[in-house]
């Protein structure tokens, strides 16, 4: 009879935990995408840079954001991407020159540049991709615990997926509520990228932006923002 | 010292710049290098062909001023990479490019006539979507390596419409609104 009782309490405990997680999940999914009501002066911002054209598009957004509102800024790029962080540094340094952000010493308090392991290289076998994706998720977890940003801005490619996954888990667990903004690439006119599809279907992004009207008609929770370039 | 004839040639130089970015696009380089395409370019009044061939393995046939004296064919040169191809683009009269969005928008910003050639060998060729959309909107011409010659023959450069550059302002507005920041 004792065995029966402890089995019973374990089952109840598991049931209890699962219920809490499900309720919390429902709460997160309900509130994701709803405009925030709390007003803050500053929001720490994580900016995920993809390679090449993606970086150019992302920096064109960062360029027009209010620099004293979206601060500190954490830039993350894939380990194999050599150019993106450099371009971000150039942008931040030019802001100092324009005296938008004080002197050179302040740059450390304002901007941070980090590399992240890439989940999958172009052409990599799907088998080894499972391992590298896990590594990327762990690295994303490390970076997200370090920065705990209030805002995440990303535009694919895959570099942003581990980060958005971790951010979502943080929402559910209550570590940090990050508002996630995803902007689909200008090269996507009729079909979403894999990253975009994942973030859209799983409701991982709070707001989803597309640059062509065809995509907005197809994915109605997306916002049409015109061409960034 | 330049002869009068050479000086005249310099002035009337019309350069076609071909770029494949950081990719390998042998099909395009081969097509541009073909007699058919070279002839069509010559017929349209172009004098020079400069090919940026990236990681490709196909080597085009060079052709210098001296060797084309009497038969007046195109002057052809090539290179693999350059830290910045902006200068080459600026001095070109026509640009033939792979379908990378960076190349496309850099060219459109410079207001140069552009033929985009889509690489059909690429897996998951989403790049063609952008090229086709911009061609539908008459901002550039779209071709395959096989139809490039025909496109050059029939293209009407006056039919091209300039592309209005965009910016990140609509995105910034929406982000600010969502976060509850006051509008500018």
mmCIF file of C-alpha atoms in Angstrom, chain B residues 13 35 49 92 142 147 157 167:
data_model
loop_
_atom_site.group_PDB
_atom_site.id
_atom_site.type_symbol
_atom_site.label_atom_id
_atom_site.label_comp_id
_atom_site.label_asym_id
_atom_site.label_seq_id
_atom_site.Cartn_x
_atom_site.Cartn_y
_atom_site.Cartn_z
ATOM 1 C CA UNK B 13 34.392 53.555 -74.285
ATOM 2 C CA UNK B 35 30.701 34.496 -79.484
ATOM 3 C CA UNK B 49 33.766 43.750 -71.329
ATOM 4 C CA UNK B 92 30.144 50.820 -66.499
ATOM 5 C CA UNK B 142 16.089 39.168 -66.073
ATOM 6 C CA UNK B 147 18.764 33.655 -72.967
ATOM 7 C CA UNK B 157 17.032 50.519 -71.977
ATOM 8 C CA UNK B 167 14.919 52.716 -45.493
#
